[in-house]
Coordinates of C-alpha atoms in Angstrom, one line a residue:
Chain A
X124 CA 0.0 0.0 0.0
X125 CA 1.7 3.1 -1.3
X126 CA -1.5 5.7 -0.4
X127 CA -0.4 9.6 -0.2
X128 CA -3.0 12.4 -0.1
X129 CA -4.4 14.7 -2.8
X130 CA -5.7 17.9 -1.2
X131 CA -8.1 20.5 -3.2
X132 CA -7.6 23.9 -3.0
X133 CA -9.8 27.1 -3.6
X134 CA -8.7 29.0 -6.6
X135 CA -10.0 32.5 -5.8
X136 CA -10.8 33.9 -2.2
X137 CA -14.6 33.6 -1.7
X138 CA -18.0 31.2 -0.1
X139 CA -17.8 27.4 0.2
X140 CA -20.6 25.6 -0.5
X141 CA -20.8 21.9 -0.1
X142 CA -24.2 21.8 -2.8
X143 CA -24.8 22.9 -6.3
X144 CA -28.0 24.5 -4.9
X145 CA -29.2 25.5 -1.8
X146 CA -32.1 22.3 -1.8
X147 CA -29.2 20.0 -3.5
X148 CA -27.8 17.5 -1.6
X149 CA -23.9 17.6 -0.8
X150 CA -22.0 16.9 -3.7
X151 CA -20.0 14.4 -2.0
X152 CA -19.6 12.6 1.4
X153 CA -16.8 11.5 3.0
X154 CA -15.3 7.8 2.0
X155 CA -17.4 8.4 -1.5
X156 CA -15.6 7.5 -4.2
X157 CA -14.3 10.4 -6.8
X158 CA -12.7 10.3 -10.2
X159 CA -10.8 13.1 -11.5
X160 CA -13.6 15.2 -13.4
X161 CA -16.0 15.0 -10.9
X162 CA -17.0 18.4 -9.0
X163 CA -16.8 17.8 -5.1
X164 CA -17.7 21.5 -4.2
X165 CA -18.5 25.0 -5.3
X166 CA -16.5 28.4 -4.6
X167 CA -18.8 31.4 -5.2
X168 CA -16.8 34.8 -5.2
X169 CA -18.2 38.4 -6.3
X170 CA -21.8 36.6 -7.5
X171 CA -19.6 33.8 -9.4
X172 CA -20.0 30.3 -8.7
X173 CA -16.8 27.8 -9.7
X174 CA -17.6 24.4 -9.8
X175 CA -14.5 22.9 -8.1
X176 CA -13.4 19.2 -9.7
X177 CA -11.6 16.5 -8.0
X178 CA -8.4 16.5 -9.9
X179 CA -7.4 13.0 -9.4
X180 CA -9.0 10.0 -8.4
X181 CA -9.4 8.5 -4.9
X182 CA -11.9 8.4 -2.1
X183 CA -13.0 12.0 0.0
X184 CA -11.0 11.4 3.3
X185 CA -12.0 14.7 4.9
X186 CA -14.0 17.7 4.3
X187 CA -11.7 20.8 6.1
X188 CA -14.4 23.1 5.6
X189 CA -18.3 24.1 6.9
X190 CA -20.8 24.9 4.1
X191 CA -21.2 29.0 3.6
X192 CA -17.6 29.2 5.3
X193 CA -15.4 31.9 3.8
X194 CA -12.6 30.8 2.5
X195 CA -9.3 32.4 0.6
X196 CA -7.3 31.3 -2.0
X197 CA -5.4 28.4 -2.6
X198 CA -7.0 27.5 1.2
X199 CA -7.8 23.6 1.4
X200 CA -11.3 22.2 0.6
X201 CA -10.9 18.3 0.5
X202 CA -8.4 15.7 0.8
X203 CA -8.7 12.8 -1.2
X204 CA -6.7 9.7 -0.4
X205 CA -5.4 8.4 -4.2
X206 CA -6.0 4.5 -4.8
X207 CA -2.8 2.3 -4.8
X208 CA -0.3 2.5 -7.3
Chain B
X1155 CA -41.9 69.1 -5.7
X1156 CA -39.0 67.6 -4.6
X1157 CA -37.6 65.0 -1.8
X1158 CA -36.3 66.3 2.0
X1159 CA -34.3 63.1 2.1
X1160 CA -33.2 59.9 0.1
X1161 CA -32.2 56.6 1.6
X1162 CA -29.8 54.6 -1.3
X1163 CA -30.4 50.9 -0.8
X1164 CA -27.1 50.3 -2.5
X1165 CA -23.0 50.2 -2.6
X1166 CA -20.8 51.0 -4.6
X1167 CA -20.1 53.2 -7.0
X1168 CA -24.1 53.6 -7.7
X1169 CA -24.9 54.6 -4.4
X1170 CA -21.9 57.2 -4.8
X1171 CA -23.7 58.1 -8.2
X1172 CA -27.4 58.7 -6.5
X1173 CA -25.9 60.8 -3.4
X1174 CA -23.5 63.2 -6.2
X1175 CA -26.9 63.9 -7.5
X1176 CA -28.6 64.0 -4.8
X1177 CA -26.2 66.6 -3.0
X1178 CA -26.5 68.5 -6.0
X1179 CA -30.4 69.1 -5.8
X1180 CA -30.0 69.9 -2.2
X1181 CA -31.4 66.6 -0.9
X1182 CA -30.2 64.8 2.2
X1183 CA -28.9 61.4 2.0
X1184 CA -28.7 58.3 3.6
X1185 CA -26.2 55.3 3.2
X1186 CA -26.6 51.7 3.9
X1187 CA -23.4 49.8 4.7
X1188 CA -23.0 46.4 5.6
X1189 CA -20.0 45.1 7.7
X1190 CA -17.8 44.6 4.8
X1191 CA -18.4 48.5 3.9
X1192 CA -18.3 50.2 6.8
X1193 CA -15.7 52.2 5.8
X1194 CA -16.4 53.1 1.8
X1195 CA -16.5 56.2 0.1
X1196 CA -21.0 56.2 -0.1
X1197 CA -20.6 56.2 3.6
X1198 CA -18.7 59.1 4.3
X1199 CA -20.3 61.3 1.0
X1200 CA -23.9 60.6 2.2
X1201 CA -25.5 62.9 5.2
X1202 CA -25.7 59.8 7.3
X1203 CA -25.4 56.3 7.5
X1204 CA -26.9 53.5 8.8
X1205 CA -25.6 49.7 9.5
X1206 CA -27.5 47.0 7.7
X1207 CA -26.1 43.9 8.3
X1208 CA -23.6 41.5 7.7
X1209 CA -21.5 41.2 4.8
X1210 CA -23.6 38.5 2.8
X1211 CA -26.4 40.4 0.5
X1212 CA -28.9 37.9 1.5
X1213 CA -28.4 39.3 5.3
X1214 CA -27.5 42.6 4.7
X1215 CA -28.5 44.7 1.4
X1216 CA -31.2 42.2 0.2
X1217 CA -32.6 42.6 3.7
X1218 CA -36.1 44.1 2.8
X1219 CA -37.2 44.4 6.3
X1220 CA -34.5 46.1 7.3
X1221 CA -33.9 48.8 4.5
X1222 CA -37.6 49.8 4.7
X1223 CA -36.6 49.9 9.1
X1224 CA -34.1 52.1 8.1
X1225 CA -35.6 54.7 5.8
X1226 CA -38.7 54.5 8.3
X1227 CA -35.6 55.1 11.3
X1228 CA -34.4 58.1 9.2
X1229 CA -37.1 59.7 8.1
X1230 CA -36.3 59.2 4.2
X1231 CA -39.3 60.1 2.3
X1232 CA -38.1 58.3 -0.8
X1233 CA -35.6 55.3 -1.9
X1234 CA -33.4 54.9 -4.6
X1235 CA -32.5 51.5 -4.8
X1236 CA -29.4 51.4 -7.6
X1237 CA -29.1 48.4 -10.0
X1238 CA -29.0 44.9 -8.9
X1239 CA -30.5 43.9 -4.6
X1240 CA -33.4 45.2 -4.7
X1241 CA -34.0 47.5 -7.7
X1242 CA -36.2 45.1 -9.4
X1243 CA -38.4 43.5 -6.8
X1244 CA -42.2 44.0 -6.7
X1245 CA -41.9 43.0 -2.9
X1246 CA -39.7 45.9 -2.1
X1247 CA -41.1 48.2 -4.2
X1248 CA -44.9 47.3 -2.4
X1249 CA -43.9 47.4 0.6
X1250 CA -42.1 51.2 0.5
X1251 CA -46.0 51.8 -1.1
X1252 CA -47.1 50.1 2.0
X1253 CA -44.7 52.3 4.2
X1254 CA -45.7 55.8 2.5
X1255 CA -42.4 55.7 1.4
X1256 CA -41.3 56.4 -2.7
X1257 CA -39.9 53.9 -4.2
X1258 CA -37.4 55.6 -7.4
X1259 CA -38.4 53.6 -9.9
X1260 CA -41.2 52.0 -11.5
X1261 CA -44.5 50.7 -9.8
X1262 CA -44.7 47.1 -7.5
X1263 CA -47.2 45.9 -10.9
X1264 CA -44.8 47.1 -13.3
X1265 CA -41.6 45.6 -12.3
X1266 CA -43.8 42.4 -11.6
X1267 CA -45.2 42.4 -15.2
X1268 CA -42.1 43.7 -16.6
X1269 CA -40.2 40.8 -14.6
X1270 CA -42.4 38.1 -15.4
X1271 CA -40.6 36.7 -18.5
X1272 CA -42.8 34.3 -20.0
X1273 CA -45.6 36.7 -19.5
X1274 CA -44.1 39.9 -20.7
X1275 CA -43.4 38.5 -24.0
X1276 CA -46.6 36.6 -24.2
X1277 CA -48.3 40.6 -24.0
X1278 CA -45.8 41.7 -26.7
X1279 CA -46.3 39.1 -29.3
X1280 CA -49.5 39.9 -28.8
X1281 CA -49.1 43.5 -30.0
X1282 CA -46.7 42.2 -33.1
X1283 CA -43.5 43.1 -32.0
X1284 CA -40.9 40.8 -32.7
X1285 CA -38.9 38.7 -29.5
X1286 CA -37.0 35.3 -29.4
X1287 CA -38.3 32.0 -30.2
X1288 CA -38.3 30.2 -26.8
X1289 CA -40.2 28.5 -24.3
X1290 CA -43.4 30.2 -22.9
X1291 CA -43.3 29.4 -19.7
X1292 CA -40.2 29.2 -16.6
X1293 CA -38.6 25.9 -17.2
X1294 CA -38.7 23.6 -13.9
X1295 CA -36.3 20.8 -15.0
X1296 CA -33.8 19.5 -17.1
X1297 CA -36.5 17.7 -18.8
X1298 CA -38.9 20.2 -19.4
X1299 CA -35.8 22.1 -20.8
X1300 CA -34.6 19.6 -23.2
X1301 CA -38.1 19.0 -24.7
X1302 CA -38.5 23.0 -25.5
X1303 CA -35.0 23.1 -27.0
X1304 CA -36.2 20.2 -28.9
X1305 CA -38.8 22.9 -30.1
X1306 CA -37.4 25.8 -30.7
X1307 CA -33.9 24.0 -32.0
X1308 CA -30.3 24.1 -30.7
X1309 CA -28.3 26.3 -29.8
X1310 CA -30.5 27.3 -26.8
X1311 CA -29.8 29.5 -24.4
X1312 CA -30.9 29.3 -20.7
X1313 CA -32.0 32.8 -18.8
X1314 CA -32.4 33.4 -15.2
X1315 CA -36.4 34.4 -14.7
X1316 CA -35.5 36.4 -11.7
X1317 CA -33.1 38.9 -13.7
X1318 CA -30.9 39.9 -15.8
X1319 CA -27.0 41.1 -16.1
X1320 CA -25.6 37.4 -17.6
X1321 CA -26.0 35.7 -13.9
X1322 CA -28.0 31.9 -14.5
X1323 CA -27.3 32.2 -18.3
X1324 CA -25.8 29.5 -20.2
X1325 CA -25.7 28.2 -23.9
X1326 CA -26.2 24.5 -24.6
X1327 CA -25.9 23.4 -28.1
X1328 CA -26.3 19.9 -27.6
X1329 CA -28.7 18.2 -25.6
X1330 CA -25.7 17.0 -23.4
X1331 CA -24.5 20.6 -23.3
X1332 CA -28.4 21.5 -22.0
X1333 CA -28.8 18.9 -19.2
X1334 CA -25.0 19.5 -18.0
X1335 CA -26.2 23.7 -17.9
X1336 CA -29.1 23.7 -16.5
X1337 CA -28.1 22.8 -12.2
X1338 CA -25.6 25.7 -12.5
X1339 CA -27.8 28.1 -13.8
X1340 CA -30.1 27.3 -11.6
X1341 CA -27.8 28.1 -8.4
X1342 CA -26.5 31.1 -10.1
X1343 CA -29.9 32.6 -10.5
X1344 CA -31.0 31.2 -7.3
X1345 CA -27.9 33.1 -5.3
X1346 CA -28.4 36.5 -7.5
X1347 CA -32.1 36.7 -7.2
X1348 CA -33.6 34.6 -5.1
X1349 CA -35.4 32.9 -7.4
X1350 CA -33.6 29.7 -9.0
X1351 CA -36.6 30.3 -12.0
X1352 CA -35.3 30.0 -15.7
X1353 CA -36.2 29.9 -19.2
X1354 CA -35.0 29.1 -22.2
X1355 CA -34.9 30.6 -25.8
X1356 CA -33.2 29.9 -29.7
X1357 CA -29.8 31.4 -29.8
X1358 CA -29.4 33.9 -32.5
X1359 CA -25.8 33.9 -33.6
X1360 CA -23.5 36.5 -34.2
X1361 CA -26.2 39.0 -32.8
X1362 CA -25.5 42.7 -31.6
X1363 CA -27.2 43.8 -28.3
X1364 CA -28.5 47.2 -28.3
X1365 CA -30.8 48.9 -26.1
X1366 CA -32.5 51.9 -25.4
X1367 CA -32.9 54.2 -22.8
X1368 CA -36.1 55.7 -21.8
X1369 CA -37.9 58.0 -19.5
X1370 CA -41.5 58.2 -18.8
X1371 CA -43.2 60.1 -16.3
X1372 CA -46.8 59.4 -14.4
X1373 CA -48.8 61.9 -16.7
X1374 CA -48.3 59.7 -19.7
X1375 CA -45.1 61.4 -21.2
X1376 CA -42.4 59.1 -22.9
X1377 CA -39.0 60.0 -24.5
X1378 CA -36.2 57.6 -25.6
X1379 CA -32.3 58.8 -24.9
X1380 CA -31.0 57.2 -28.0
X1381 CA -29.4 53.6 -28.0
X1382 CA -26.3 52.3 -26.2
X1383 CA -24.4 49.7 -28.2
X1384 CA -23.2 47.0 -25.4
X1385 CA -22.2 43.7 -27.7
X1386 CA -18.6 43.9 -26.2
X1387 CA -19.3 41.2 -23.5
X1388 CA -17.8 38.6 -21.6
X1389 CA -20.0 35.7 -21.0
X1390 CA -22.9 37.8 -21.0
X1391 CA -21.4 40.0 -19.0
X1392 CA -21.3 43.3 -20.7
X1393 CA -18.0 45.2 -20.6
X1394 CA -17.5 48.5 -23.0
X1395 CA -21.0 50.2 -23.9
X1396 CA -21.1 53.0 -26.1
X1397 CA -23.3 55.6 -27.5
X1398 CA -24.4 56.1 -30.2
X1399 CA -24.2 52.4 -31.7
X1400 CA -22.2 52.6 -35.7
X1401 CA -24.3 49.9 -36.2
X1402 CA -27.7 52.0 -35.8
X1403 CA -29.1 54.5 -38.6
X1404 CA -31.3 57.1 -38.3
X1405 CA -34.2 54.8 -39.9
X1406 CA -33.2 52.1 -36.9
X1407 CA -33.4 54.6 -34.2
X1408 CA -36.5 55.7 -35.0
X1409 CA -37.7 52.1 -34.8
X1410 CA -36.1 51.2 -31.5
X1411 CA -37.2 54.1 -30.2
X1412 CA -40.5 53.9 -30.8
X1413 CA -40.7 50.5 -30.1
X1414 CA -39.0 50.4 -26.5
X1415 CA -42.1 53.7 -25.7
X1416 CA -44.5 51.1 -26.8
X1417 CA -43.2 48.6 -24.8
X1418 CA -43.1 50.8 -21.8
X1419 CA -46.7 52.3 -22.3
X1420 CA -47.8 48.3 -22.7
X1421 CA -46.7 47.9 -19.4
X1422 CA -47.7 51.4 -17.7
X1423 CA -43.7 51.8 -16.9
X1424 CA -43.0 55.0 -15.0
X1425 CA -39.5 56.1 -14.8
X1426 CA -36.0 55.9 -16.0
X1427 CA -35.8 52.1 -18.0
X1428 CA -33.9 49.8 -20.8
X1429 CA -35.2 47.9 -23.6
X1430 CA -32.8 45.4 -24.7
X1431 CA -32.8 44.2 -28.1
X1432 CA -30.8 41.6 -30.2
X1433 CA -30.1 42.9 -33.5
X1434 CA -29.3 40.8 -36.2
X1435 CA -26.7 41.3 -39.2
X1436 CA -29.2 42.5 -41.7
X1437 CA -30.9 44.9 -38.6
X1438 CA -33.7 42.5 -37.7
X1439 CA -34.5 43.5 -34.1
X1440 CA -36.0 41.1 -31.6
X1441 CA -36.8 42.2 -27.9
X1442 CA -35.1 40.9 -25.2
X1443 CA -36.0 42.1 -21.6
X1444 CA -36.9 45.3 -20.1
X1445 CA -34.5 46.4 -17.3
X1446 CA -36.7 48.1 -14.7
X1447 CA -34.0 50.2 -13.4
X1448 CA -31.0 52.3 -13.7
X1449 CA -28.6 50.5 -15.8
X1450 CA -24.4 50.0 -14.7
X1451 CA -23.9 52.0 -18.5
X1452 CA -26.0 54.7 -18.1
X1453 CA -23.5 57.6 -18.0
X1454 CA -22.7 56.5 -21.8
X1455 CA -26.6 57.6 -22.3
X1456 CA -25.5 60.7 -20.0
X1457 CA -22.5 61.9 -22.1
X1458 CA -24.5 62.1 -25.3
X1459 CA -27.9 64.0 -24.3
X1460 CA -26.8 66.2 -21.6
X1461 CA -29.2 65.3 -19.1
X1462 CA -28.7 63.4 -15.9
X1463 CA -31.0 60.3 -15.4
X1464 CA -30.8 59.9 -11.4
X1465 CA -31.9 63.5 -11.7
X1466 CA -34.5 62.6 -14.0
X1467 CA -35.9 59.5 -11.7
X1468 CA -35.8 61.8 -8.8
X1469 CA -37.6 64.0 -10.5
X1470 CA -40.3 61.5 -12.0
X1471 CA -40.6 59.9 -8.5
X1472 CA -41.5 63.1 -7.0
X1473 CA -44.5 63.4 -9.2
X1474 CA -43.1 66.4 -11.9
X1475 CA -43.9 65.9 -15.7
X1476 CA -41.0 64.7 -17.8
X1477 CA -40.6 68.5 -19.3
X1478 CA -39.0 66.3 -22.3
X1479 CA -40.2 66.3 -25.5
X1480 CA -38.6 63.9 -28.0
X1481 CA -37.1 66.8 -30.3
X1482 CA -35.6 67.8 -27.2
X1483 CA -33.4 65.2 -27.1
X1484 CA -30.2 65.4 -29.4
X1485 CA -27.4 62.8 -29.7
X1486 CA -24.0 64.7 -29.1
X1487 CA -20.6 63.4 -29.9
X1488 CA -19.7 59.9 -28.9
X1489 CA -19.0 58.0 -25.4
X1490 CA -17.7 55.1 -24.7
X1491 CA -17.1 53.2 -21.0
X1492 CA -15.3 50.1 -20.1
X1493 CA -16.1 48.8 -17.2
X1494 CA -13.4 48.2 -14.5
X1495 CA -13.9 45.2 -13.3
X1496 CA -12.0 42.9 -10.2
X1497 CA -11.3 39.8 -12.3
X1498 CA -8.3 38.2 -14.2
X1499 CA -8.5 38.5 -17.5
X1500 CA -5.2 36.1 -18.1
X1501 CA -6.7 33.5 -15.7
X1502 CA -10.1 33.2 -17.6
X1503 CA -11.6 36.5 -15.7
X1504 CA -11.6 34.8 -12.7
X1505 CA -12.8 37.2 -9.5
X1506 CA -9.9 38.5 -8.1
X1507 CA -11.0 39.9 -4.7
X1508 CA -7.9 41.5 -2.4
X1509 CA -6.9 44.8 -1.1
X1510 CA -5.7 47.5 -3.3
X1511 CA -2.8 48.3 -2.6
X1512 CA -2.9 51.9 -4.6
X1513 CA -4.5 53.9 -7.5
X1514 CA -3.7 56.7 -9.8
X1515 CA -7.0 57.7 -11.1
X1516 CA -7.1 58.7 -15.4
X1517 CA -8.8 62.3 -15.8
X1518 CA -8.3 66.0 -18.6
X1519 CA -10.4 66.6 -20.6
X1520 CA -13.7 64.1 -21.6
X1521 CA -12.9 61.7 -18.6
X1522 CA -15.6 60.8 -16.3
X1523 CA -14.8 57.9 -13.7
X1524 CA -17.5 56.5 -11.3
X1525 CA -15.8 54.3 -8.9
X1526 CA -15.8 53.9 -4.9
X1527 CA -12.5 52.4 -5.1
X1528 CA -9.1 54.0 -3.4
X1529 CA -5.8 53.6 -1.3
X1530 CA -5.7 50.8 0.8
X1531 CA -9.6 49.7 -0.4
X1532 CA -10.3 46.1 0.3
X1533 CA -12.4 44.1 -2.6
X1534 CA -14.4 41.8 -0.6
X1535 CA -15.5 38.7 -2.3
X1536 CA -19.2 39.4 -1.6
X1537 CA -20.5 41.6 -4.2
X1538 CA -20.3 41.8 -7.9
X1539 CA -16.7 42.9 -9.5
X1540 CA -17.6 46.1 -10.7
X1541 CA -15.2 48.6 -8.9
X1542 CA -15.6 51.3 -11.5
X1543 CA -16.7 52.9 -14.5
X1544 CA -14.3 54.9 -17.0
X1545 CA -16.2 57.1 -19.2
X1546 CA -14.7 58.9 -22.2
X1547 CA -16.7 61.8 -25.1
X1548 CA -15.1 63.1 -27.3
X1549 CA -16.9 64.5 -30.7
X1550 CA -16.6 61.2 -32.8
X1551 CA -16.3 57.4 -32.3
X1552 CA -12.7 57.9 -33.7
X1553 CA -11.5 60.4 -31.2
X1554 CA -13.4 58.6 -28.7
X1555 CA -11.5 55.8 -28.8
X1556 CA -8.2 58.0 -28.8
X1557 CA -9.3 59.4 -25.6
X1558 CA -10.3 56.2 -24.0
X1559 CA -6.6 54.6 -24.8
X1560 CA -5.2 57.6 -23.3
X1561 CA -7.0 57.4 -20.0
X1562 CA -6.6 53.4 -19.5
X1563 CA -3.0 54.4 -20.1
X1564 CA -2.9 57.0 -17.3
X1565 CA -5.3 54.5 -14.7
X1566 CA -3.1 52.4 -13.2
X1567 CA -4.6 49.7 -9.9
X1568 CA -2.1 47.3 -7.8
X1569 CA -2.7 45.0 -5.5
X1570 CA -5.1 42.8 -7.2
X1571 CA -5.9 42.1 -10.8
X1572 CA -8.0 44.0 -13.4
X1573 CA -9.2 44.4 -16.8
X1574 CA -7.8 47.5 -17.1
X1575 CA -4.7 46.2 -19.7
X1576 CA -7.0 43.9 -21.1
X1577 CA -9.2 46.9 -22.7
X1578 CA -5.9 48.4 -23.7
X1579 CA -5.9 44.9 -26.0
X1580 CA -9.5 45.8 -27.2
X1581 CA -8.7 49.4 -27.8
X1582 CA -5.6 48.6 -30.0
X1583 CA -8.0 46.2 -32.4
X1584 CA -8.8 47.1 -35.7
X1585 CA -11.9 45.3 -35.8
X1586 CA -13.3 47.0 -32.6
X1587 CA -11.8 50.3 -33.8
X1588 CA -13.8 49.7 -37.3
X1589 CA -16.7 49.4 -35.0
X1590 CA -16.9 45.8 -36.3
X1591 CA -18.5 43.9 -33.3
X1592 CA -20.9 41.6 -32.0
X1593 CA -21.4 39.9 -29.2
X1594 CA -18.9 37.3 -29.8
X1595 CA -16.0 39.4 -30.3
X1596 CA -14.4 38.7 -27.2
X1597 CA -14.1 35.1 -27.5
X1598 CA -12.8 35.3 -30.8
X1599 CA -10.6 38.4 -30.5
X1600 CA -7.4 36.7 -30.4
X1601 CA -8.0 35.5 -33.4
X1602 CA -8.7 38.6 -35.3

């Protein structure tokens, strides 16, 4: 087992938000698995929302912040433990 | 008759706009800052000011309760509520009604009927005048939406019902495309307007948005202020406006013009509004939405007739005729704006929120700037990215655009990134100096 972390970050300082909507469910849980293209949150700054993919795939290990939080840039959303090499 | 005092329900540079004319008729203001703007420029211009919450719209400016506590507080007999929050919502503008307050704009049933979509345009293809093919009603799900695009034919575009400015618009020219769209639109209309409502209509390519300006007061008198030519735009976001349009003969005018007063007399509009048009390559005009407010490129419209609009709502609000007749109202020289926007153009105009760190402001002759902005100023993520407005006249388009390279040259921002040097690029292109331009010429600039 060779497992290392993957950690997303915000690209631009603004609102977390778990949903795509405010009725939507989360986008993902933790210990859900995630391929590389699918979005796992949304950053919404100055009335913009950016859907926020993956990157790589794995399983969500931990969510690191609360829905609505503010957060800045290049601040860490999600980690994502990558499968086995 | 006139107003004692004005409450601006806004931020920004708009609520800097309403209290410069406001001061300058000799009526008292009041601010509205939420925790994010406790210390801007509207705050410390206006007579006084009062808190309204925290930074989030939704808790602060979007507040109704609270903004009609506040005008009640201060003893505001009237309230200008900018562009964008609350400017077009029938709740707001009812319940300053039901306050015996004045709402500066047009009437609770006007902005409803004028904001209900599917059923404005129902009313004007009823009286013959041309819109978009599209769905007649909102559109409630993917489904629904992929059966009318089915309809009307791809591409399709979907439109926020709630309101306008680009937010919860996307094109879809596939079915894929469509399904894919529609969640995000959704949210994106949902966040701007409370209301996650959209519709859908044929997308016309290659198409040139123009719009006109009108004024009409409560004793049945309409004028139209010419058209503003706004096709420079970045995902439906518009970007440079300019007046008048090359685009637009005399013959086309006239046609526009009169067309937006009917529009506004079909709907009893009172007040300063827009009609937004598409026009076509060989000058086929379609209707697009009425914006029920003043609109971010309104000092274009300014520049070119002399008059001032806020004055002119003011005025309307306060119950005086219009004192405008249509031969009053002559097109001068050209302007031209770009709008100065917090957002990266080399990182795909992505918001770019951060302090600014300082500012030397353009300015000689034919320069006007609206902006709140300053030393030290800290963009907040929470708003929109508009943190000014750079205005140029001069007596031609030609000269015009002379002028405008010459003050994006002088205006210089650090600390965060704008779209100041991107205009420079947009300025130096023949195509948009030809006056060449729809409103896909951004996305295909680089290659001209």
């Amino acid at each position: 087992m060779n497992k290392t972390i993957h950690t997303v970050t915000s690209p631009v300082m603004g609102t977390f938000y778990r949903s795509s909507a405010p009725d939507a469910p989360p986008l993902v849980e933790p210990g859900q698995t995630v391929k590389p293209e699918d979005i796992v949150c949304m950053i919404e700054s100055m009335k913009i929302f950016t859907e926020i993919r993956c990157g790589r795939a794995g399983v969500v290990k931990k969510i690191l912040v609360e829905n609505e939080e503010p957060v800045m840039k290049n601040q860490a959303l999600l980690e994502i433990t990558l499968g086995e090499k | 008759m006139t107003f004692n005092k004005i409450l601006v329900a806004n931020r920004g540079e708009i609520a800097l706009r309403v209290i410069r004319t406001c001061r300058e008729m000799g009526i008292k203001t009041v601010a509205l800052y939420s925790d994010a703007d406790m210390d801007s420029l509207p705050v410390k211009q206006a007579d006084e000011a009062m808190h309204i919450g925290p930074a989030l719209s939704r808790k602060s400016y979007l507040n109704q309760d609270a903004v009609i506590a506040a005008a009640r507080e201060t003893g505001a007999d009237a309230v200008h509520p900018g562009y964008g929050f609350l400017s077009e919502s029938a709740s707001f503008a009812q319940a300053c009604h039901d306050n015996g307050i004045i709402f500066i704009g047009p009437s609770s049933r006007t902005i409803a009927r004028a904001g209900d979509k599917s059923a404005a345009r129902q009313i004007l293809i009823n009286m013959g005048i041309p819109v978009i093919p599209g769905s007649d009603d909102v559109i409630a799900t993917p489904e629904a939406a992929s059966d009318a695009a089915e309809q009307v034919g791809y591409p399709v575009i979907l439109k926020a019902a709630g309101g306008g400015g680009g937010r919860g618009m996307r094109i879809a020219r596939n079915q894929k495309d469509l399904l894919g769209a529609f969640s995000v639109a959704s949210a994106e209309a949902g966040a701007a307007f409370g209301n996650p409502a959209l519709y859908l209509e044929k997308y016309i390519e290659k198409p040139r948005h123009i719009e006109i300006q009108i004024l009409g007061d409560h004793f049945g008198n309409y004028v139209h202020l010419g058209e503003r030519e706004c096709s420079i735009q970045m995902r439906y976001q518009k970007l440079i406006e300019e007046a008048p349009s090359s685009f637009v003969d005399e013959t086309l005018r006239e046609q526009l013009g009169s067309t937006a007063i009917r529009i506004a007399k079909a709907f009893d509009y009172t007040n300063a509004g827009t009609m937004e048009f598409l026009v076509d390559k060989d000058k086929n005009f379609y209707f697009m939405e009425v914006n029920a407010r003043v609109q971010v490129e309104h000092p274009v419209t300014e520049l070119v007739t002399g008059l001032d609009i806020v004055r002119k709502q003011i005025d309307i609000a306060a119950g005086n005729e219009l004192g405008l007749a249509q031969a009053d109202i002559l097109l001068n020289g050209w302007a031209m704006e770009c709008r100065i926007n917090a957002s990266d153009p080399t990182d795909n105009f992505m918001p770019s929120p951060g302090e600014i760190t300082s500012v030397i402001l353009p300015g000689g002759p034919g320069v006007r700037l609206d902006t709140h902005i300053h030393d030290r100023y800290m963009v907040t993520p929470f708003y929109d990215s508009l943190i000014g407005k750079l205005c140029v006249w001069a007596p031609d388009r030609f000269q015009s655009v002379r002028r405008m390279k010459r003050a994006l040259d002088e205006f210089e921002i650090t600390g965060i990134a704008t779209t100041i040097d991107f205009y420079k690029k947009v300025f130096e292109n023949k195509q948009f100096q030809d006056g060449n331009i729809d409103t896909h010429f951004l996305e295909q600039m680089d290659n001209l």
